[in-house]
Short mmCIF file of C-alpha atoms in Angstrom, two decimals:
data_model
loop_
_atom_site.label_atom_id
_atom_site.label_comp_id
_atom_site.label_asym_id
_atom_site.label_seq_id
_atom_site.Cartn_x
_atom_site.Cartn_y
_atom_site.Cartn_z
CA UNK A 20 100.62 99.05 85.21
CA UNK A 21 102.20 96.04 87.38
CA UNK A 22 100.38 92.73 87.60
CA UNK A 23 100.56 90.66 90.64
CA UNK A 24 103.27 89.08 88.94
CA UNK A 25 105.16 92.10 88.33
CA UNK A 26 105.02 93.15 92.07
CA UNK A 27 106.14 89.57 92.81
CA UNK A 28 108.97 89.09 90.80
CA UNK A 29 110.27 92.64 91.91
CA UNK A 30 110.12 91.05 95.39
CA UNK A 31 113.06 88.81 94.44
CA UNK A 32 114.55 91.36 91.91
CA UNK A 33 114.99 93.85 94.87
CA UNK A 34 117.05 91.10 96.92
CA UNK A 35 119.79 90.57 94.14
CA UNK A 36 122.97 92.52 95.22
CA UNK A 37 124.47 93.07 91.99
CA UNK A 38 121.34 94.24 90.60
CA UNK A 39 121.56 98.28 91.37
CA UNK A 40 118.81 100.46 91.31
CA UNK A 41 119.51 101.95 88.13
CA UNK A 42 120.88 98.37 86.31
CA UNK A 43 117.65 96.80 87.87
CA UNK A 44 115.24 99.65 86.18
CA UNK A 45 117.03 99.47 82.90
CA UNK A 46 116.77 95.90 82.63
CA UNK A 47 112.99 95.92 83.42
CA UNK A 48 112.48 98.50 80.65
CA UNK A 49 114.79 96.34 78.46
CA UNK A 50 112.99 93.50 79.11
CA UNK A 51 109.53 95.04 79.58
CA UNK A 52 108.51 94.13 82.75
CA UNK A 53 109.81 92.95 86.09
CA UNK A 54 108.70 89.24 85.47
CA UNK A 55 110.29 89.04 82.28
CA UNK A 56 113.25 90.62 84.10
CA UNK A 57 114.00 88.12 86.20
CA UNK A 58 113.03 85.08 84.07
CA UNK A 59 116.17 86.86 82.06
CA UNK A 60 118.25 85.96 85.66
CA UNK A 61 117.13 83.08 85.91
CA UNK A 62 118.10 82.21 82.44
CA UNK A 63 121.57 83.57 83.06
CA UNK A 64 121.57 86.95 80.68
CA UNK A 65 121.20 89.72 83.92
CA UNK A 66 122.71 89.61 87.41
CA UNK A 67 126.00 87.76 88.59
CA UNK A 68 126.32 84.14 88.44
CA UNK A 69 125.71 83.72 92.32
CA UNK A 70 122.67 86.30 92.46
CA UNK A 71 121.08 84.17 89.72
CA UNK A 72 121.19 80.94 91.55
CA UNK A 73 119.66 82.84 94.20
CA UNK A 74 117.08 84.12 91.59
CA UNK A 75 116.12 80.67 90.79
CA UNK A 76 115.61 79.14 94.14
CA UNK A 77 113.70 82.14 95.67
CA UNK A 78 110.03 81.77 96.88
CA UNK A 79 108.67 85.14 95.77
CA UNK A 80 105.64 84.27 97.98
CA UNK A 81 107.66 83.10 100.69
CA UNK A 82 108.58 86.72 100.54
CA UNK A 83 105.17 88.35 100.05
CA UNK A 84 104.00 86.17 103.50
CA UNK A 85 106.58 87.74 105.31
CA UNK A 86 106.26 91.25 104.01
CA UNK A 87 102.73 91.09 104.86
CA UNK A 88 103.78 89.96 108.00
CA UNK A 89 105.81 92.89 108.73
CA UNK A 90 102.60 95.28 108.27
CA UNK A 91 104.70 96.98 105.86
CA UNK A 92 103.84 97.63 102.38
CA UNK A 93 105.60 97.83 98.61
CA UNK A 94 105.39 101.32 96.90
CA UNK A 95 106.78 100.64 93.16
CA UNK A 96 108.16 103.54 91.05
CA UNK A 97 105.01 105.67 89.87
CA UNK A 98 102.69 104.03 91.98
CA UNK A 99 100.44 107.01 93.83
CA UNK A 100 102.72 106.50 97.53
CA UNK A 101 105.98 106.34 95.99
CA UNK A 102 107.93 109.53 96.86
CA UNK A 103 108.06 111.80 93.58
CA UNK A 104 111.78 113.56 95.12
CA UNK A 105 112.78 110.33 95.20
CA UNK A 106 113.20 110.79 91.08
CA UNK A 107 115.98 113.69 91.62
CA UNK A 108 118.44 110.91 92.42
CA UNK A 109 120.48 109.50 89.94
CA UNK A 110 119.42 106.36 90.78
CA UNK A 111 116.07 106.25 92.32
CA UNK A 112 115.38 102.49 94.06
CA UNK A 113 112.57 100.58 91.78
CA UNK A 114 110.38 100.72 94.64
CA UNK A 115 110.36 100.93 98.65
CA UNK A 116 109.12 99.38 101.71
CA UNK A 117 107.39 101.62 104.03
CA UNK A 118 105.83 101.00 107.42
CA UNK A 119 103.67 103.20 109.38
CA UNK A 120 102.23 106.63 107.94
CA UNK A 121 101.67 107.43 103.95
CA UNK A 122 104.63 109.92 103.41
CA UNK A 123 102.87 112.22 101.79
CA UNK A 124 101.10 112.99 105.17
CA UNK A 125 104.83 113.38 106.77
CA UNK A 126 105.70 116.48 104.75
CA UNK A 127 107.20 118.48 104.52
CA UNK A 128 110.86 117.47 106.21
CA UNK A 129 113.77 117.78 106.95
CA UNK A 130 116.65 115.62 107.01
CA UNK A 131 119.46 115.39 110.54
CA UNK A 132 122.43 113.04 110.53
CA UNK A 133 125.30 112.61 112.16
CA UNK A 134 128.06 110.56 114.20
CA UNK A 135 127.39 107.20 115.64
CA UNK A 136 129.51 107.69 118.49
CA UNK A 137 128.40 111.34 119.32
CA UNK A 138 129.25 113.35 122.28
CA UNK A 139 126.90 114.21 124.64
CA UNK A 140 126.16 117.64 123.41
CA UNK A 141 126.04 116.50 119.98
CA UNK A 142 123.06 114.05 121.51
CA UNK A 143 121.53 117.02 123.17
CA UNK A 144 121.67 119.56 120.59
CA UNK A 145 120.35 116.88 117.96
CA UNK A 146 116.81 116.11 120.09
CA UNK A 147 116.28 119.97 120.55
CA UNK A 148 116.64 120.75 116.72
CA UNK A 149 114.31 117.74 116.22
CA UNK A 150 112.36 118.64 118.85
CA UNK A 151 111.79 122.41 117.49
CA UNK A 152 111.38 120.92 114.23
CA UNK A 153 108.43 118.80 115.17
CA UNK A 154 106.85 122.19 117.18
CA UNK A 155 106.58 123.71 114.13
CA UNK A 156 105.16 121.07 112.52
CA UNK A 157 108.75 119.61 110.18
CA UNK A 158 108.85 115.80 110.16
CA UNK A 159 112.18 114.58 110.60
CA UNK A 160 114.20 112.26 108.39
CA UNK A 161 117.00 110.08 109.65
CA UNK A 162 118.80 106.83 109.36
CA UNK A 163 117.64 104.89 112.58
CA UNK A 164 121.26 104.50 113.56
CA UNK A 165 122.90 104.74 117.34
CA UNK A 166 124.39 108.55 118.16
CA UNK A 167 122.79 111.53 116.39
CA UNK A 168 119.99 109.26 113.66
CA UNK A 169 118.65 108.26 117.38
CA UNK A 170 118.62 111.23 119.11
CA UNK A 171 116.66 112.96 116.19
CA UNK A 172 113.93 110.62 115.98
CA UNK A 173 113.57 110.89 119.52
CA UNK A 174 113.52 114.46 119.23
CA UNK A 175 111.01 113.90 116.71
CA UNK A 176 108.92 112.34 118.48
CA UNK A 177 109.03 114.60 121.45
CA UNK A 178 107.80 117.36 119.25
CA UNK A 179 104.92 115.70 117.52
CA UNK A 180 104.92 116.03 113.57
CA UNK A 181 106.38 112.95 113.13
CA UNK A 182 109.46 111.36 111.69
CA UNK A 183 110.81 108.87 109.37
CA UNK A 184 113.52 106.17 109.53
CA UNK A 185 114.99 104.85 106.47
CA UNK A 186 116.85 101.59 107.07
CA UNK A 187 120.18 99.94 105.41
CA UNK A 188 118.46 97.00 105.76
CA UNK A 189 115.59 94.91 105.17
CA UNK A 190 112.11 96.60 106.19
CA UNK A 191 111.75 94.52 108.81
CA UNK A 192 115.49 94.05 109.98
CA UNK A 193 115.95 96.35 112.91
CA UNK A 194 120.04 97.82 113.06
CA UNK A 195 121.20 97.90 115.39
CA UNK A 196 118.90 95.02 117.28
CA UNK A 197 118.51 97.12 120.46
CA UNK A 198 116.68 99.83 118.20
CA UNK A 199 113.42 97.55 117.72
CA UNK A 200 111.33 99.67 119.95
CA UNK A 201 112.39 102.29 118.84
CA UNK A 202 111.19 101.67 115.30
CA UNK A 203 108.13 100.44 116.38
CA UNK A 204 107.44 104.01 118.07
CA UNK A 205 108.82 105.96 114.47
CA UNK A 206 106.26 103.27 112.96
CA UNK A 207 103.52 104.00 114.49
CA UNK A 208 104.02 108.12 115.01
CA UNK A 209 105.58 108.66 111.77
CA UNK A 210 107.15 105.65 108.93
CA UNK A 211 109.90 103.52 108.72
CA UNK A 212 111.18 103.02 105.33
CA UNK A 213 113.71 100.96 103.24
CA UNK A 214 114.32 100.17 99.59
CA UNK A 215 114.88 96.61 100.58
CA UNK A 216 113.04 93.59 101.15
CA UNK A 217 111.99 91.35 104.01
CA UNK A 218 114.67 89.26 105.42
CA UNK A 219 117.49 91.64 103.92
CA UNK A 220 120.43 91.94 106.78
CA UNK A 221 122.24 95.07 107.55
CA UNK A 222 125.69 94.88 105.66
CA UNK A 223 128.48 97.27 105.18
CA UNK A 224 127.73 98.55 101.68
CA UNK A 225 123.74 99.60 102.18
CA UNK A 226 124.87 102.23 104.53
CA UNK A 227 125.90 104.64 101.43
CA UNK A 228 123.05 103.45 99.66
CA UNK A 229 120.71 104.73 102.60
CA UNK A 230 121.95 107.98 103.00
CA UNK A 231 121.05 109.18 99.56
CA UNK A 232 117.60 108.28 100.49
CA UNK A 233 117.77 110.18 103.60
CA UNK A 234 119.08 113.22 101.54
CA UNK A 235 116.47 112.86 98.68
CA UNK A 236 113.33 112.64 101.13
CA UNK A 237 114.04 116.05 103.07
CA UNK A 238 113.67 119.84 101.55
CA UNK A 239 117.43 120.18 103.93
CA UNK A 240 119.33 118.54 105.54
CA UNK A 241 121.80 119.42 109.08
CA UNK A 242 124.42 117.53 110.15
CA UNK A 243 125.29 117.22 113.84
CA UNK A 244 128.74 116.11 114.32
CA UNK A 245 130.78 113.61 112.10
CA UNK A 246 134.58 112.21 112.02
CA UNK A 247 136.80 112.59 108.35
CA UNK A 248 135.19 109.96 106.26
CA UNK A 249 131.60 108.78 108.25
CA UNK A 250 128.58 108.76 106.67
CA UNK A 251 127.30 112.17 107.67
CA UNK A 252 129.59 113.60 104.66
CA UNK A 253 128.29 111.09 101.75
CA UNK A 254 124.68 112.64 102.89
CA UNK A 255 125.72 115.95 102.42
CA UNK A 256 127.60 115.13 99.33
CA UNK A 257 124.05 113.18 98.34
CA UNK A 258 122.04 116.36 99.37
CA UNK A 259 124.37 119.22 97.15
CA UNK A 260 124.01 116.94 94.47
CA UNK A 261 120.43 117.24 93.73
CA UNK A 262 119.60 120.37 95.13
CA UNK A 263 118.97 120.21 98.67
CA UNK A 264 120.09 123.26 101.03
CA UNK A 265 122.40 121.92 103.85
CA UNK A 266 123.52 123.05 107.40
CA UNK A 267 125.63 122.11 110.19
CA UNK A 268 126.42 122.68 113.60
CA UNK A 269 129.91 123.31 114.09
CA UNK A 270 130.96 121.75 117.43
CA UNK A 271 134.10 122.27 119.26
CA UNK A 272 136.77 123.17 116.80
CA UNK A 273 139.50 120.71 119.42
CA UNK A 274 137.22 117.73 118.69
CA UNK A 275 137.35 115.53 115.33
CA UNK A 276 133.44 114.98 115.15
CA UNK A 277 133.49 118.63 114.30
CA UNK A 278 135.31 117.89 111.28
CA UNK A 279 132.74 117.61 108.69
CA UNK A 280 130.45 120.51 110.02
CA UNK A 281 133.11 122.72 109.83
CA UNK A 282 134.30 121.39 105.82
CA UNK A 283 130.49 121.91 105.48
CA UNK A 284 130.44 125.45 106.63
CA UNK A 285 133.49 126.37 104.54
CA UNK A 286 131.83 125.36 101.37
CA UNK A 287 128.83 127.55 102.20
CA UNK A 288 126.65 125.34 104.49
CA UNK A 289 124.24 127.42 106.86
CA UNK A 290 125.71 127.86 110.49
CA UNK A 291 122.98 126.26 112.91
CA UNK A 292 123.89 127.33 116.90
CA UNK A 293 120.71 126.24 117.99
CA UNK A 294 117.07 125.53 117.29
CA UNK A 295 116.53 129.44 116.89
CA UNK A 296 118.99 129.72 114.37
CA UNK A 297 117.43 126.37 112.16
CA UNK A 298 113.84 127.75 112.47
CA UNK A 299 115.35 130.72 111.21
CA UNK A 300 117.20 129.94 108.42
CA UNK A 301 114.42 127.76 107.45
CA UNK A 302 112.09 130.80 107.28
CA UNK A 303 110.10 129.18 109.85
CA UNK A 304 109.87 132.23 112.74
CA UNK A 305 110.29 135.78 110.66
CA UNK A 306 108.80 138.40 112.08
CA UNK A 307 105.69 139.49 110.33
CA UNK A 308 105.77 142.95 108.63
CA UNK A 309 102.48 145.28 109.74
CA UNK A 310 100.21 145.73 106.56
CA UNK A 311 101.20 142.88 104.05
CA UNK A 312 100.23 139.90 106.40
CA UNK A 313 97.28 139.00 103.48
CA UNK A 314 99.73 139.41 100.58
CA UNK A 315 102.20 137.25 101.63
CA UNK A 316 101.80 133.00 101.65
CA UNK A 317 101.98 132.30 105.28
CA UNK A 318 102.98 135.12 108.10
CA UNK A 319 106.79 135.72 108.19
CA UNK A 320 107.28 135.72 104.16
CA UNK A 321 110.22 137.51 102.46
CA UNK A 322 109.31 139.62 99.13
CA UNK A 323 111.67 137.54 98.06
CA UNK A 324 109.66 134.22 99.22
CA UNK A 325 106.62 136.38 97.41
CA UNK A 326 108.18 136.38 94.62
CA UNK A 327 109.20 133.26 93.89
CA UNK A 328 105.72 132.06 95.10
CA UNK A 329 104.84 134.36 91.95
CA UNK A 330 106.74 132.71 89.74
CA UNK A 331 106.79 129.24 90.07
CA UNK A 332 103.14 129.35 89.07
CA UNK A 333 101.90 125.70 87.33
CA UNK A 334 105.38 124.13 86.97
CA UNK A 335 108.46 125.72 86.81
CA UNK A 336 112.41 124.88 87.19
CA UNK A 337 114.43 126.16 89.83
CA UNK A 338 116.50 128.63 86.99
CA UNK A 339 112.75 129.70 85.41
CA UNK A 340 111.68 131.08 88.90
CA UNK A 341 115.46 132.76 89.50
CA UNK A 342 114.68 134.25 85.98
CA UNK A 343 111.05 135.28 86.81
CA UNK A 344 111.60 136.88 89.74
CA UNK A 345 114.76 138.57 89.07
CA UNK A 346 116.95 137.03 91.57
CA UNK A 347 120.29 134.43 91.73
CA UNK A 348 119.57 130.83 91.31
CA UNK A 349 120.82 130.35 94.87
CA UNK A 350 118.42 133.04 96.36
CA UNK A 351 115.17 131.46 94.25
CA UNK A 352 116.54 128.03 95.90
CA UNK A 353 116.32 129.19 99.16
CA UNK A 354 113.09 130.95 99.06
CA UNK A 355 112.14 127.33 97.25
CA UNK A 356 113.30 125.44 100.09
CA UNK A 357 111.50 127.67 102.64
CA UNK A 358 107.99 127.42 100.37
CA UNK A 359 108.14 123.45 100.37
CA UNK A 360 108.85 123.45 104.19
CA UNK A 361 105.59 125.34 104.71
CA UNK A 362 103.73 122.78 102.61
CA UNK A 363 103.12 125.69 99.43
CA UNK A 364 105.19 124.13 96.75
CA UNK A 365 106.39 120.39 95.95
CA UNK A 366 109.07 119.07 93.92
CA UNK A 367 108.25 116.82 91.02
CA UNK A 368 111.15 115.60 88.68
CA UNK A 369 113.26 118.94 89.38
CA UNK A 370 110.95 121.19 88.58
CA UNK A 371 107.91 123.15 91.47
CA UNK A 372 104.35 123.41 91.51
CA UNK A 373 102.24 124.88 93.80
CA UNK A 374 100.20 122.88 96.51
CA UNK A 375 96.55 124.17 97.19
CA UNK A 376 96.57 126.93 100.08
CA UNK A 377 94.26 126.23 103.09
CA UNK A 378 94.00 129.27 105.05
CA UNK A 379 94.73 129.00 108.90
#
């Protein structure tokens, strides 16, 4: 359990660039707690030379005062508000900054990204498939950047369910500046989130470091347009890599921000045309079969999605439930996918339990 002084000296820990997520966690365990931790920076044995003369001339409760400030609040690794899918990532951040909503209460979701400079249809078809998401009651996850990250959370907020924006910068840095109202509307509908601290400024090399956030908080993830290269392919990359089921909307095959929906769809991302096809795919608006409706976990359930409701009993792994209910791995992770987007299963450490059924 943290003391005050653990929480504190985090505070600074979280602000020290060459300290990674990962680096900064093994150090703390090395060391056996964050205060220790950064006494070790301050004595010169962790962190570059330049990050531990910032170490030793930061106010830790300069920093508190101006977190508190923010209205936001600190959610440290295993405390009861920190995100448990955050621990599929390779390296999970130490803790984060959230403002607004306890995410827990914005579950399930799902995550949209996309180009900065979109087209207008890209804009268009982005708030619709946010919008339909919120209808049927899908929080949204995005990165609170211009283009597409904007258009979702407005869509989001159209639809009602909520939505959360993770930032590349401090918690209470808006990027881009125009975007402050904006943030202020996710904060107070849904959350705004970041794994760094007050006072933290938006800077090239947090961008990457945000989208695997964005990846790791959503069940799936679509991507609405993006150029060779942008930032809408490192989420996707982000999202394969631990699990998550991704789609895209293809665009116009003439224009270059269709380039990474279409590289998407040729590896086997789902094909989204509209808000039909995403509700859809997401198991979200299945016709009901007469005569099983009280069998089945919600209306519009696949025996398969039965199945692997049957199996993943207590706490299973994705390749227990495959085995269980006699299927392919990537057939039990769909029907996964669509059982945590109606709120029946959660994730915890790669492996899914079941959530308590209220009936309707």
């Amino acid at each position: 359990m943290q003391t005050s002084r653990d929480r504190d000296a985090l505070l600074v820990l979280l602000s020290l660039a060459s300290l990674t997520p990962r680096r900064l966690l093994d150090a703390a365990r090395s060391h056996g707690s964050f205060e220790r931790c950064l006494r070790a920076v301050r004595d010169g044995l962790v962190a570059s030379p330049r990050d531990q003369e910032v170490a030793r001339s930061a106010d830790a409760g300069m920093v508190a005062g101006r977190l508190a400030a923010s209205g936001a609040r600190m959610a440290v690794v295993h405390d009861p508000e920190y995100p448990a899918a955050l621990g599929d990532l390779f390296d999970p951040p130490a803790a984060i900054f959230i403002r607004g909503r306890d995410l827990r209460d914005l579950e399930p979701s799902v995550a949209m990204v996309g180009a900065r400079n979109c087209s207008a249809g890209g804009r268009e078809i982005a708030t619709e498939l946010a919008r339909a998401l919120g209808d049927a009651g899908i929080s949204v996850v995005s990165g609170a950047a211009r283009g597409i990250d904007a258009a979702a959370h407005r869509g989001a907020l159209l639809g009602g369910a909520g939505t959360i924006a993770v930032l590349g910068s401090g918690i209470d840095v808006a990027y881009p500046r125009h975007h402050g109202r904006l943030l202020d509307d996710i904060g107070n509908a849904g959350a705004v989130v970041s794994e760094y601290p007050p006072g933290i400024g938006a800077e090239p090399f947090r961008f990457p470091a945000r989208n695997r956030l964005v990846a790791a908080l959503a069940a799936a993830i679509v991507v609405v347009e993006g150029a060779p290269g942008s930032g809408s392919m490192i989420t996707a990359d982000h999202a394969l890599e631990i699990g998550r089921d991704v789609f895209a909307v293809p665009g116009s095959v003439s224009s270059e921000l269709a380039a990474v929906p279409l590289a998407l769809i040729r590896e086997g991302a789902g094909l989204i045309r509209g808000p039909d096809d995403l509700l859809s795919d997401l198991g979200l608006c299945s016709p009901t079969r007469e005569g099983k409706i009280d069998e089945r976990p919600f209306p519009g359930a696949t025996d398969r999605d039965i199945d692997v409701w049957a199996a993943v009993g207590s706490f299973a792994r994705p390749d227990e439930v495959a085995r269980s209910a006699g299927i392919s791995l990537p057939e039990a992770m769909a029907s996964l996918v669509v059982l945590e987007l109606r709120g029946l299963i959660r994730a915890v450490g790669g492996r899914y339990e079941r959530r308590s059924v209220q009936k309707r």
